[in-house]
Short mmCIF file of C-alpha atoms in Angstrom, two decimals:
data_model
loop_
_atom_site.label_atom_id
_atom_site.label_comp_id
_atom_site.label_asym_id
_atom_site.label_seq_id
_atom_site.Cartn_x
_atom_site.Cartn_y
_atom_site.Cartn_z
CA MET C 1 -1.46 7.89 17.02
CA LYS C 2 -0.40 8.52 13.43
CA LEU C 3 3.31 9.12 13.31
CA LYS C 4 3.05 11.19 10.17
CA GLN C 5 1.85 13.86 12.61
CA LEU C 6 5.14 13.52 14.48
CA VAL C 7 7.38 14.33 11.53
CA ALA C 8 9.37 17.24 12.80
CA VAL C 9 12.31 19.40 11.92
CA ILE C 10 14.01 20.89 14.96
CA CYS C 11 16.12 23.91 14.23
CA VAL C 12 18.52 25.86 16.43
CA LEU C 13 19.85 29.36 16.23
CA PRO C 14 22.46 30.12 13.53
CA PHE C 15 25.85 28.72 14.37
CA ALA C 16 27.81 31.89 13.67
CA SER C 17 27.35 34.86 16.01
CA PHE C 18 28.71 38.36 16.16
CA ALA C 19 30.43 40.03 19.10
CA GLU C 20 29.50 43.55 20.12
CA THR C 21 32.60 44.78 18.28
CA GLY C 22 31.15 43.42 15.05
CA GLN C 23 33.86 40.75 14.71
CA ASN C 24 32.68 37.32 13.45
CA THR C 25 33.52 34.37 15.73
CA ALA C 26 35.11 31.16 14.42
CA SER C 27 32.89 29.06 12.17
CA THR C 28 31.52 25.80 13.64
CA THR C 29 30.45 24.27 10.32
CA GLU C 30 32.98 21.47 10.72
CA SER C 31 31.22 20.35 13.90
CA ILE C 32 27.96 19.46 12.12
CA ILE C 33 27.50 15.68 11.81
CA HIS C 34 24.94 14.04 9.50
CA PHE C 35 23.76 10.47 10.09
CA ASN C 36 20.66 8.27 10.05
CA THR C 37 19.15 5.23 11.73
CA GLU C 38 16.80 2.60 10.30
CA ILE C 39 14.51 -0.01 11.87
CA GLN C 40 12.96 -2.91 9.95
CA ARG C 41 9.99 -5.11 10.83
CA GLU C 42 8.74 -8.13 8.88
CA VAL C 43 4.93 -8.14 8.88
CA MET C 44 2.20 -10.16 7.24
CA ARG C 45 0.26 -8.63 4.36
CA ASP C 46 -3.12 -8.89 6.03
CA LEU C 47 -5.34 -7.29 3.37
CA THR C 48 -6.25 -9.06 0.11
CA ARG C 49 -7.70 -7.29 -2.93
CA VAL C 50 -9.31 -9.19 -5.81
CA VAL C 51 -10.44 -7.70 -9.13
CA LEU C 52 -13.24 -9.71 -10.81
CA PHE C 53 -14.85 -9.14 -14.20
CA ALA C 54 -17.70 -10.36 -16.38
CA GLN C 55 -17.51 -9.65 -20.13
CA GLU C 56 -19.91 -10.49 -22.94
CA GLU C 57 -20.46 -9.59 -26.60
CA ASN C 58 -23.73 -9.25 -28.47
CA ALA C 59 -25.11 -7.53 -31.56
CA ASP C 60 -28.11 -6.39 -29.50
CA LEU C 61 -27.04 -3.77 -26.95
CA LYS C 62 -30.23 -4.10 -24.90
CA LYS C 63 -29.90 -7.87 -24.54
CA LEU C 64 -26.23 -7.48 -23.71
CA GLY C 65 -26.97 -4.94 -20.97
CA THR C 66 -29.70 -7.14 -19.49
CA SER C 67 -27.38 -10.15 -19.33
CA ILE C 68 -24.51 -8.24 -17.67
CA ASN C 69 -26.93 -6.57 -15.23
CA LYS C 70 -28.23 -9.99 -14.19
CA LYS C 71 -24.71 -11.26 -13.52
CA LEU C 72 -23.81 -8.12 -11.63
CA GLU C 73 -26.90 -8.27 -9.41
CA GLN C 74 -26.29 -11.95 -8.68
CA ALA C 75 -22.65 -11.31 -7.76
CA ILE C 76 -23.41 -8.32 -5.52
CA THR C 77 -26.12 -10.28 -3.67
CA GLN C 78 -23.73 -13.16 -3.00
CA ILE C 79 -20.89 -10.86 -1.93
CA GLN C 80 -23.06 -8.82 0.43
CA ALA C 81 -24.12 -12.04 2.16
CA GLN C 82 -20.50 -12.38 3.32
CA SER C 83 -19.94 -9.55 5.81
CA ALA C 84 -16.16 -10.09 5.91
CA VAL C 85 -15.85 -9.15 2.22
CA GLU C 86 -16.17 -5.53 1.10
CA ILE C 87 -16.98 -4.27 -2.39
CA GLN C 88 -14.37 -1.55 -2.68
CA ASP C 89 -15.31 -0.43 -6.20
CA ASN C 90 -17.43 -1.43 -9.22
CA PHE C 91 -17.74 -0.02 -12.73
CA ARG C 92 -18.98 -0.80 -16.24
CA THR C 93 -17.50 -0.21 -19.68
CA THR C 94 -19.33 -0.62 -23.00
CA GLN C 95 -17.62 -0.38 -26.37
CA VAL C 96 -18.37 -1.01 -30.04
CA ARG C 97 -17.20 -4.28 -31.62
CA TYR C 98 -15.75 -4.12 -35.15
CA ASP C 99 -14.83 -6.79 -37.69
CA ASN C 100 -11.57 -6.94 -39.66
CA GLN C 101 -12.91 -4.47 -42.22
CA GLY C 102 -13.76 -1.91 -39.55
CA LYS C 103 -17.49 -2.49 -39.77
CA GLN C 104 -19.54 -2.38 -36.56
CA THR C 105 -20.81 -5.86 -35.71
CA GLY C 106 -22.05 -5.43 -32.16
CA TRP C 107 -21.10 -4.43 -28.64
CA ILE C 108 -18.80 -5.51 -25.81
CA ASP C 109 -19.94 -4.96 -22.23
CA ARG C 110 -17.69 -5.48 -19.21
CA ALA C 111 -18.50 -5.22 -15.51
CA THR C 112 -15.71 -5.04 -12.93
CA LEU C 113 -15.89 -5.64 -9.17
CA VAL C 114 -13.07 -4.86 -6.76
CA LEU C 115 -13.30 -6.90 -3.55
CA GLN C 116 -11.27 -6.47 -0.39
CA SER C 117 -11.02 -8.47 2.82
CA LYS C 118 -8.78 -9.32 5.76
CA ASP C 119 -10.40 -12.77 5.86
CA SER C 120 -8.75 -14.80 3.10
CA VAL C 121 -11.00 -17.82 3.71
CA ALA C 122 -14.18 -15.78 3.28
CA LEU C 123 -12.77 -14.12 0.17
CA SER C 124 -11.76 -17.46 -1.34
CA ASN C 125 -15.27 -18.82 -0.74
CA VAL C 126 -16.87 -15.81 -2.42
CA ILE C 127 -14.60 -16.23 -5.45
CA ALA C 128 -15.50 -19.92 -5.69
CA GLU C 129 -19.24 -19.18 -5.41
CA LEU C 130 -18.97 -16.73 -8.32
CA ASN C 131 -17.36 -19.34 -10.57
CA GLY C 132 -19.02 -19.07 -13.98
CA VAL C 133 -20.42 -15.63 -13.24
CA PHE C 134 -17.28 -13.51 -12.76
CA ALA C 135 -13.64 -14.28 -13.55
CA ILE C 136 -10.48 -13.18 -11.77
CA GLU C 137 -8.48 -10.38 -13.34
CA SER C 138 -5.92 -10.01 -10.54
CA VAL C 139 -5.24 -10.69 -6.88
CA SER C 140 -2.98 -8.53 -4.74
CA SER C 141 -2.10 -8.36 -1.07
CA SER C 142 -1.08 -5.41 1.08
CA VAL C 143 -0.46 -4.30 4.65
CA SER C 144 -3.55 -2.63 6.08
CA PRO C 145 -3.29 0.89 7.54
CA LYS C 146 -4.31 -0.55 10.93
CA MET C 147 -1.40 -3.01 10.85
CA ILE C 148 1.04 -0.23 9.94
CA GLU C 149 -0.31 1.95 12.74
CA THR C 150 0.17 -0.92 15.20
CA VAL C 151 3.90 -1.27 14.53
CA GLU C 152 5.01 2.23 13.51
CA ASP C 153 5.00 3.75 17.03
CA GLU C 154 7.35 1.12 18.42
CA MET C 155 9.53 1.31 15.30
CA ILE C 156 9.99 5.06 15.66
CA LYS C 157 10.69 4.73 19.41
CA GLU C 158 13.42 2.21 18.63
CA ALA C 159 14.81 4.42 15.85
CA LEU C 160 15.03 7.33 18.30
CA LYS C 161 16.88 5.15 20.81
CA GLN C 162 19.34 4.25 18.06
CA PHE C 163 19.73 7.94 17.25
CA GLU C 164 20.61 8.71 20.89
CA HIS C 165 23.09 5.83 20.96
CA LYS C 166 24.80 6.89 17.71
CA ALA C 167 24.93 10.53 18.79
CA ASP C 168 26.61 9.52 22.07
CA VAL C 169 29.13 7.32 20.22
CA ILE C 170 30.00 10.18 17.85
CA LYS C 171 30.31 12.65 20.75
CA THR C 172 32.62 10.33 22.69
CA GLY C 173 34.67 9.33 19.65
CA LEU C 174 35.36 12.97 18.73
CA ASN C 175 36.06 14.04 22.34
CA ALA C 176 33.13 16.46 22.49
CA LYS C 177 31.48 17.51 25.75
CA GLY C 178 28.01 17.15 24.30
CA TYR C 179 25.88 17.67 21.24
CA GLN C 180 22.97 19.80 20.10
CA ILE C 181 20.25 18.61 17.70
CA VAL C 182 20.24 20.74 14.56
CA GLU C 183 17.72 18.73 12.55
CA LEU C 184 15.68 15.62 13.27
CA VAL C 185 13.38 14.11 10.64
CA LEU C 186 11.29 11.02 11.37
CA VAL C 187 10.88 8.64 8.43
CA ASN C 188 7.61 6.72 8.87
CA PRO C 189 6.52 3.46 7.20
CA PRO C 190 4.52 4.08 4.01
CA GLU C 191 0.72 4.19 4.39
CA HIS C 192 0.29 1.44 1.80
CA VAL C 193 2.50 -1.58 1.14
CA GLY C 194 1.22 -3.84 -1.65
CA ASN C 195 2.39 -6.57 -3.94
CA ASP C 196 0.62 -8.44 -6.77
CA ILE C 197 0.70 -12.17 -6.09
CA PHE C 198 -1.45 -13.47 -8.96
CA VAL C 199 -2.56 -12.04 -12.28
CA ALA C 200 -4.98 -13.88 -14.56
CA GLY C 201 -5.59 -13.18 -18.24
CA ALA C 202 -7.83 -10.14 -18.51
CA THR C 203 -10.03 -11.57 -21.26
CA TYR C 204 -13.34 -13.36 -21.06
CA ALA C 205 -11.83 -16.37 -22.85
CA ASN C 206 -9.60 -16.97 -19.82
CA GLU C 207 -12.47 -17.18 -17.34
CA LYS C 208 -12.22 -20.96 -16.91
CA MET C 209 -8.46 -20.76 -16.37
CA ALA C 210 -8.79 -17.90 -13.92
CA PHE C 211 -11.12 -19.90 -11.69
CA SER C 212 -9.34 -23.23 -12.01
CA SER C 213 -7.62 -22.82 -8.64
CA TYR C 214 -10.68 -21.58 -6.77
CA GLU C 215 -13.21 -24.40 -6.63
CA LYS C 216 -15.43 -24.70 -3.55
CA ASN C 217 -13.66 -25.72 -0.34
CA THR C 218 -10.41 -24.40 -1.79
CA GLN C 219 -7.47 -23.36 0.37
CA PRO C 220 -7.34 -19.69 1.48
CA LEU C 221 -5.61 -17.18 -0.75
CA PRO C 222 -1.87 -17.29 -0.03
CA ALA C 223 -0.50 -14.98 2.66
CA THR C 224 2.81 -13.19 2.12
CA LYS C 225 5.13 -11.07 4.21
CA THR C 226 6.85 -7.77 3.61
CA THR C 227 9.33 -5.54 5.43
CA LEU C 228 8.35 -2.16 6.90
CA LYS C 229 11.03 0.44 7.49
CA ALA C 230 11.19 3.51 9.71
CA GLY C 231 14.04 5.68 10.86
CA VAL C 232 15.58 9.01 11.69
CA ASN C 233 17.61 11.41 9.53
CA ALA C 234 19.62 13.61 11.86
CA LYS C 235 22.09 16.48 12.06
CA ILE C 236 23.85 17.26 15.32
CA LYS C 237 26.30 19.98 16.35
CA LEU C 238 29.12 18.84 18.59
CA ILE C 239 29.82 20.99 21.66
CA LYS C 240 33.59 21.26 22.12
CA ASP C 241 33.83 23.76 24.97
#
């Protein structure tokens, strides 16, 4: 169950009331206590995203397009053969090439593929197989929505237990008979937690460098951890009488 659906603000009736005579009772503003709780969980970034590119230049636009299309088709065929790897996005950009005098000398065509997988071994193998066809622009890792959903329920439950404990401590410490919740806001973990772990040069000249660490039978892409946070922002009214 998505906890973003649980975010709630619980309000009570106004704290000042009027007697039948029209006289205002004593203000209870000083009895409002603000506090918060926070829970942290260290989790593995289980989703890896790789941006690959192929870039060429040519004076003949038709030949250039044919060459890039061939590379793109080859790459897509190889990627689709690995069911654990998903093509999240792909796009092309074509621009005019100029010399130092501003004269058009040809064209630059660039194809980009964005791959995503929870299987770092399969993704590493795909990258190695595409060596010489596509180069790495960047690699990033993140926590998948499924992973966040797995831990957020228990984090919020623990945060609510902390809220109850703190509220009881405040009530006892200030000699109140009880407390009433004025406002309770659940703070959920973010839906996306990412972090770039490798960035290669984004030019075709750096293709060999970009693939230098991803030969066949290479080690899986590195796994990293991050910290998820959840909590409660609360206001309570102490009951004195």
